Coordinates of C-alpha atoms in Angstrom, one line a residue:
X1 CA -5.5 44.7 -12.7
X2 CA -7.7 47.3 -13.4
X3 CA -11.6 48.0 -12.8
X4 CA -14.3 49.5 -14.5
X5 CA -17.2 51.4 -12.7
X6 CA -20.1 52.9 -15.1
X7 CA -21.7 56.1 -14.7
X8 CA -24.6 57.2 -17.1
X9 CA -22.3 55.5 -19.9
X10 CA -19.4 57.0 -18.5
X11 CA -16.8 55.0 -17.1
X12 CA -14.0 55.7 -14.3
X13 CA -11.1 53.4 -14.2
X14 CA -10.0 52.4 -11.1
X15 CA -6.1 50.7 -9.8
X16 CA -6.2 48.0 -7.9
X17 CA -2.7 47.0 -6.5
X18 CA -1.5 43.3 -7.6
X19 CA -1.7 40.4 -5.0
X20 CA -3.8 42.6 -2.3
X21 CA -4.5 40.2 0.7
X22 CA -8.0 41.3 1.2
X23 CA -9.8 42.5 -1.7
X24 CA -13.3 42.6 0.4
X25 CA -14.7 46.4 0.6
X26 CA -16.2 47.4 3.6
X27 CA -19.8 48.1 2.9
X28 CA -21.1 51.4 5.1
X29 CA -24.3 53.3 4.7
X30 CA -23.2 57.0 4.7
X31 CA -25.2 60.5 4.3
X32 CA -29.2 59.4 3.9
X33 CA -30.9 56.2 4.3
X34 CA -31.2 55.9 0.3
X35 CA -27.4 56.4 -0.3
X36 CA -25.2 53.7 0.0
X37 CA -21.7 54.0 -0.1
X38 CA -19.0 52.0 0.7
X39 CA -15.0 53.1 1.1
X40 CA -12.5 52.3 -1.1
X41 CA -9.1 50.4 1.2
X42 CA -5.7 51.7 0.6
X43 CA -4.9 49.4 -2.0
X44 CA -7.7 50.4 -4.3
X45 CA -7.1 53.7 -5.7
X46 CA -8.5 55.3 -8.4
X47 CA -6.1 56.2 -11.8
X48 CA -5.5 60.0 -11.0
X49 CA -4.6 61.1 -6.9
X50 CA -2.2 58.3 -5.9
X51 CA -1.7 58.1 -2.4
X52 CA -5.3 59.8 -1.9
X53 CA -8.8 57.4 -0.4
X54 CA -12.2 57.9 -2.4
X55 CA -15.7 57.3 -0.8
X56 CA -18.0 56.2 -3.7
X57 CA -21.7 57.5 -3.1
X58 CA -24.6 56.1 -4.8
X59 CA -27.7 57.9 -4.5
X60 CA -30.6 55.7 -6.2
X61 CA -30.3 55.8 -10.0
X62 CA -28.2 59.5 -10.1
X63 CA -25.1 56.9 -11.2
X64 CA -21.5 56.7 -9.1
X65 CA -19.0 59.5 -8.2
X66 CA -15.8 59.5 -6.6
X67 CA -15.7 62.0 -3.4
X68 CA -12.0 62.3 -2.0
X69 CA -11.7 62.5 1.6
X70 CA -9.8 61.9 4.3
X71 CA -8.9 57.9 5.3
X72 CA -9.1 59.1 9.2
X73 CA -12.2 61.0 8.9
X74 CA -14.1 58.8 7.0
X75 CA -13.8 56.1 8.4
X76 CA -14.0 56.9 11.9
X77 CA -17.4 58.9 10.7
X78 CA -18.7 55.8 9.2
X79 CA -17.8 53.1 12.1
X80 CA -19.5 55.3 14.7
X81 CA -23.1 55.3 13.3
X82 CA -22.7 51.7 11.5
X83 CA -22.3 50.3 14.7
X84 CA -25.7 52.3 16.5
X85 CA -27.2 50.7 13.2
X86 CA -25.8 46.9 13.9
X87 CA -27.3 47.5 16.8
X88 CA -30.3 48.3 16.4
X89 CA -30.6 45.6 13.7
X90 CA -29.8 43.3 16.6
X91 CA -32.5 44.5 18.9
X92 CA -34.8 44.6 16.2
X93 CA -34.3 40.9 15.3
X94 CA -34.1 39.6 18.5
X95 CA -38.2 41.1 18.8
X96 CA -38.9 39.7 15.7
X97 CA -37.7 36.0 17.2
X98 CA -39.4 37.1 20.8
X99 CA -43.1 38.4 19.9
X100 CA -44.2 34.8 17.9
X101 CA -42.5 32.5 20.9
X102 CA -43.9 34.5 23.6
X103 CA -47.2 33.3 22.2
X104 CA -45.6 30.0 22.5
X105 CA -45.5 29.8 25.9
X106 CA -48.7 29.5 27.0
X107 CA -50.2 26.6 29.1
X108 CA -53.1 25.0 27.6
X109 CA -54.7 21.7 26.3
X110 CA -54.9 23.2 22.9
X111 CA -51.3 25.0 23.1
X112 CA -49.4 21.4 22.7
X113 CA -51.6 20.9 19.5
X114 CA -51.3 24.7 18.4
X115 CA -47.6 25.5 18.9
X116 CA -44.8 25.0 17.3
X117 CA -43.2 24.3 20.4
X118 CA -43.6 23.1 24.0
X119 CA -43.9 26.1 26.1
X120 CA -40.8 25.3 27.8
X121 CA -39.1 25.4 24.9
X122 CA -40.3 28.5 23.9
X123 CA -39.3 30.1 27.2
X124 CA -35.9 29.0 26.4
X125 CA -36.0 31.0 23.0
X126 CA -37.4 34.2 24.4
X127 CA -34.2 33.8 26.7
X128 CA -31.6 33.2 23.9
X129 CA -33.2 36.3 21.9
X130 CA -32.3 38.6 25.2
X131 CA -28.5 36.8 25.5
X132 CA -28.4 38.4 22.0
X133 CA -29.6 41.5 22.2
X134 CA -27.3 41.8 25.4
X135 CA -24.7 40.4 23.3
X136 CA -25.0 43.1 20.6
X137 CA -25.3 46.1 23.1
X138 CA -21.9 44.8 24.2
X139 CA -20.6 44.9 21.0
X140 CA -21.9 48.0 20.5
X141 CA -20.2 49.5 23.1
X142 CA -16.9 48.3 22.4
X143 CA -17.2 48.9 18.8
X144 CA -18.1 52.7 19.9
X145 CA -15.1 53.3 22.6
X146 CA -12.4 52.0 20.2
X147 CA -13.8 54.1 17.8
X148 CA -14.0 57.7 19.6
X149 CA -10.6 56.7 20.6
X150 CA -9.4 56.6 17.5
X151 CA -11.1 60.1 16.7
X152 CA -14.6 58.5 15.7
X153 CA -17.4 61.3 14.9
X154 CA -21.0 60.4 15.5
X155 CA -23.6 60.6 13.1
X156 CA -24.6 64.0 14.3
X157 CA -21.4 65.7 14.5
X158 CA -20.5 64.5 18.2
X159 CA -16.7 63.8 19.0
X160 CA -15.8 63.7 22.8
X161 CA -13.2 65.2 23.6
X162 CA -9.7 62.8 24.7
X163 CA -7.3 63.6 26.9
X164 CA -4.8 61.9 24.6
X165 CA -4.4 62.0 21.2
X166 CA -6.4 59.8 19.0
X167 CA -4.8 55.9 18.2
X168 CA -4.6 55.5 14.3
X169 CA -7.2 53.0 14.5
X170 CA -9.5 50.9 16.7
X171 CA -6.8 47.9 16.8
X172 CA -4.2 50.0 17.7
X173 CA -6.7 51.6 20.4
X174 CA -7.4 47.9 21.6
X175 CA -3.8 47.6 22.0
X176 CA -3.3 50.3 24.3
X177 CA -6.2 49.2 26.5
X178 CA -4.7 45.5 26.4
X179 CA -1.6 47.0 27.9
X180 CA -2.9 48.3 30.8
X181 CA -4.3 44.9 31.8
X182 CA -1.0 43.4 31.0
X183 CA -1.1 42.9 27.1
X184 CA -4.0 40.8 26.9
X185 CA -7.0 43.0 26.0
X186 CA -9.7 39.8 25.6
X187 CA -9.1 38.9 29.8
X188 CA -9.0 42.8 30.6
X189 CA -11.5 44.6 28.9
X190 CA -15.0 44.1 30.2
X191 CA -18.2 45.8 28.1
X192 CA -20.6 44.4 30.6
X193 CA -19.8 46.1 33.8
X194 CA -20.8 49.7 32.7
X195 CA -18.5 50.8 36.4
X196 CA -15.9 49.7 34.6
X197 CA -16.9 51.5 31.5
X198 CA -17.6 54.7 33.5
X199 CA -14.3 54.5 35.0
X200 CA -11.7 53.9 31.7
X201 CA -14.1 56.3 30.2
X202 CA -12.7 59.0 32.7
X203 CA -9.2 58.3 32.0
X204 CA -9.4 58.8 28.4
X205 CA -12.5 61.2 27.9
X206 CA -12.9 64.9 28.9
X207 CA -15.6 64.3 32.0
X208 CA -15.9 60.3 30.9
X209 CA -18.1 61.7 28.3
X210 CA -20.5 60.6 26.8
X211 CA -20.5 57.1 28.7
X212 CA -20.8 59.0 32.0
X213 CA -24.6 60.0 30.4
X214 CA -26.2 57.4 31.4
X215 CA -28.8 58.1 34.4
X216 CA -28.4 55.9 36.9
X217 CA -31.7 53.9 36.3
X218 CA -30.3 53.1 32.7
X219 CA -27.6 52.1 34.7
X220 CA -29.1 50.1 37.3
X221 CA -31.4 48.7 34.3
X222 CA -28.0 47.2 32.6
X223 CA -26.9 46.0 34.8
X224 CA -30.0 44.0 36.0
X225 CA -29.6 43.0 32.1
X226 CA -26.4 41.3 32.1
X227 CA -27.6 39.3 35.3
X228 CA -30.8 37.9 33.3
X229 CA -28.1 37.3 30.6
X230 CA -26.0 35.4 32.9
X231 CA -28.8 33.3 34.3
X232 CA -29.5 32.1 30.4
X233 CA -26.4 31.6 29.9
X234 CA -25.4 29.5 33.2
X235 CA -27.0 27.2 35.8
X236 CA -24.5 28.0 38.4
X237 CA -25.2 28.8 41.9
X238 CA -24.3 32.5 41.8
X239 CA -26.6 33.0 38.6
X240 CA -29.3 31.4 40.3
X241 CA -28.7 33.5 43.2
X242 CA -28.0 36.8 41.8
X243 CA -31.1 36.0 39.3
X244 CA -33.4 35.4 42.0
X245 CA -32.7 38.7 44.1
X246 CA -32.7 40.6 40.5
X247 CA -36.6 39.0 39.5
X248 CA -37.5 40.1 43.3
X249 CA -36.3 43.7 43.1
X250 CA -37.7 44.5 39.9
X251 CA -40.9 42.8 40.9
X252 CA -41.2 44.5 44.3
X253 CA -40.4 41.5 46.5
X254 CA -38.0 40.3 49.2
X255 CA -34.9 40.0 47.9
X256 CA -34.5 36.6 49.3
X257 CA -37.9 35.6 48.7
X258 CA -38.2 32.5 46.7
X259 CA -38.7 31.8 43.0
X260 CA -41.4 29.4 42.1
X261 CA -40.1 26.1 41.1
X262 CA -38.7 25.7 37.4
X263 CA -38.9 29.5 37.0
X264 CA -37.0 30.5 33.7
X265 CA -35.3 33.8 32.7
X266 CA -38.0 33.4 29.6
X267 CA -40.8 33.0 31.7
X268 CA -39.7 36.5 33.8
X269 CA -39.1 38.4 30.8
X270 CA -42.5 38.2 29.5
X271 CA -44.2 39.5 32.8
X272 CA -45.5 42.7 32.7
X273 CA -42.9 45.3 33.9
X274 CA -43.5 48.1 35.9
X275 CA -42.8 51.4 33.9
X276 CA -41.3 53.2 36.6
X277 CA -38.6 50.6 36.6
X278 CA -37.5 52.5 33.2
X279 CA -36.9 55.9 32.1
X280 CA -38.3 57.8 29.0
X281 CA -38.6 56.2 25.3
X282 CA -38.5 58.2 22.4
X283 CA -37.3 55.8 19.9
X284 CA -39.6 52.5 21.1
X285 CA -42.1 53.9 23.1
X286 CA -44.1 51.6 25.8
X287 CA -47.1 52.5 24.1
X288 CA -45.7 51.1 20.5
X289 CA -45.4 47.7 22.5
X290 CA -47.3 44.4 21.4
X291 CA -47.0 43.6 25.4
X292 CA -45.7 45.6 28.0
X293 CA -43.3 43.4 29.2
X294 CA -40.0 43.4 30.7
X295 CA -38.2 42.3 27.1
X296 CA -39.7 44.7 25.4
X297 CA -38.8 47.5 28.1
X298 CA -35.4 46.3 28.1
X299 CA -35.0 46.5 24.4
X300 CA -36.3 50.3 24.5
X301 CA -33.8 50.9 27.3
X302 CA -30.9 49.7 24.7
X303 CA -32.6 51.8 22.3
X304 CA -32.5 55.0 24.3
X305 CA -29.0 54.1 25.6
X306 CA -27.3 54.0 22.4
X307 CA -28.4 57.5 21.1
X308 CA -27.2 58.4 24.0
X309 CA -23.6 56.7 23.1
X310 CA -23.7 57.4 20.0
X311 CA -26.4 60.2 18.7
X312 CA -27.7 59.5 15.1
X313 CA -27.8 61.7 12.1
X314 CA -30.7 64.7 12.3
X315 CA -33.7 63.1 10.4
X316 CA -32.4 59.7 9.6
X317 CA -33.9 56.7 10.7
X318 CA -32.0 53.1 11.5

């Protein structure tokens, strides 16, 4: 079977190998935020250079080229900054579905004629938009380790240095991480406890680098994360527990001093939050937000976190 891709009336034929099981390409933004470009798999090859990977580059209406690289290189380059840009699609959808049901939740005689919603319902939403923005900065993170393991590059440039040599690709570097918990990677591997992260990261980075970069408010600020996370996620009695002395410490209080009845993760998350809980934004700065909340903060802390992780191209935008 053969394909046909146009260029300015030109065309380039290009092999595909019979009975391929996947024929799905990978779509990946590379270079500028108006090129698109997506990588070719093994199987599809163009005519001329068998045996050799292509990138195809399309930049706005200049047509389609051919680029031969490197299948390790490009790749790796690619996954790296796609995944700081899943995430920050993530975060930025999970504000899009927070800012109109945080108006939702107020208490009024009008509000039950106004909204959409009851207000406890809304609070419920506001929590399920944080369980996935935590989600997706745990996804991130994973998606990022594998890949500088398997010789990933930033956006920028950035490779940290291993002290082994790079796995051939993320699956293979799952594998190897599986092994150490006993084969199975899924009941060994755990994104959410950044101590845990800190500490494999020293075992296969130069200086745990660059997942030892985190300050230890970021830190501290994650971590208070994934118990707000767990408290949406579960009723038990170590959520409620660990969610109550969480609320207090960020709000100043006792840590054992009580929650007021029926008090949601929702209804915390869109009380105003203390800036010196947080460090520094650059990318969403406090004053860019609609409220001043804690969701908002926490969303600016993923923000800052991943650039961090995984720095973005000079100039380019998400």
């Amino acid at each position: 079977m053969r394909r046909r891709i146009a260029k300015k009336r030109r065309f380039f034929d290009v092999s595909v190998s019979p009975g391929s099981p996947d024929p799905k390409i990978d779509k990946c933004f590379s270079g500028s935020s108006n090129a698109l470009g997506w990588f070719l798999p093994r199987w599809l090859l163009p005519t001329r250079g068998i045996g050799r990977t292509f990138l195809i580059r399309r930049f706005g209406t200049e047509g389609i080229y051919f680029e031969p690289m490197s299948r390790s290189a490009g790749t790796t380059r690619i996954a790296a900054d796609i995944a700081r840009r899943s995430l920050w699609a993530a975060l930025n959808t999970s504000l899009r579905i927070y800012h109109p049901a945080r108006t939702w939740m107020r208490y009024s005689y009008e509000s039950f004629g106004e909204n959409p919603y009851q207000p406890r319902v809304a609070q419920k939403v506001v929590g399920l938009a944080f369980l996935s923005a935590v989600s997706a900065w745990e996804e991130f993170v994973e998606r990022v380790f594998l890949g500088y393991l398997a010789g990933a590059i930033a956006g920028n440039g950035y490779a940290p240095k291993l002290t082994v040599g790079p796995c051939r690709n993320r699956s293979h570097a799952l594998r190897i991480l599986g092994a150490v918990g006993g084969g199975d990677p899924q009941r060994f591997l755990r994104w959410n406890d950044w101590a845990w992260v800190k500490h494999v990261a020293s075992v296969y980075f130069r200086d745990g680098e660059p997942f030892a970069c985190l300050d230890e408010v970021t830190v501290a600020r994650l971590r208070d994360a994934q118990v707000i996370r767990n408290r949406v996620a579960h009723d038990s009695a170590k959520a409620r527990s660990q969610f109550k002395r969480c609320v207090n410490a960020l709000q100043g209080c006792l840590l054992d001093q009580p929650l007021p009845r029926g008090f949601s993760p929702g209804e915390f998350l869109a009380n105003d939050s203390p800036s010196e809980c947080f460090g520094r934004f650059d990318i969403y700065p406090a004053d860019d937000h609609t409220y001043g909340d804690f969701f908002e903060f926490f969303i600016s802390m993923f923000f800052e976190a991943s650039v961090v992780l995984c720095p973005p191209p000079k100039g380019l935008g998400a």
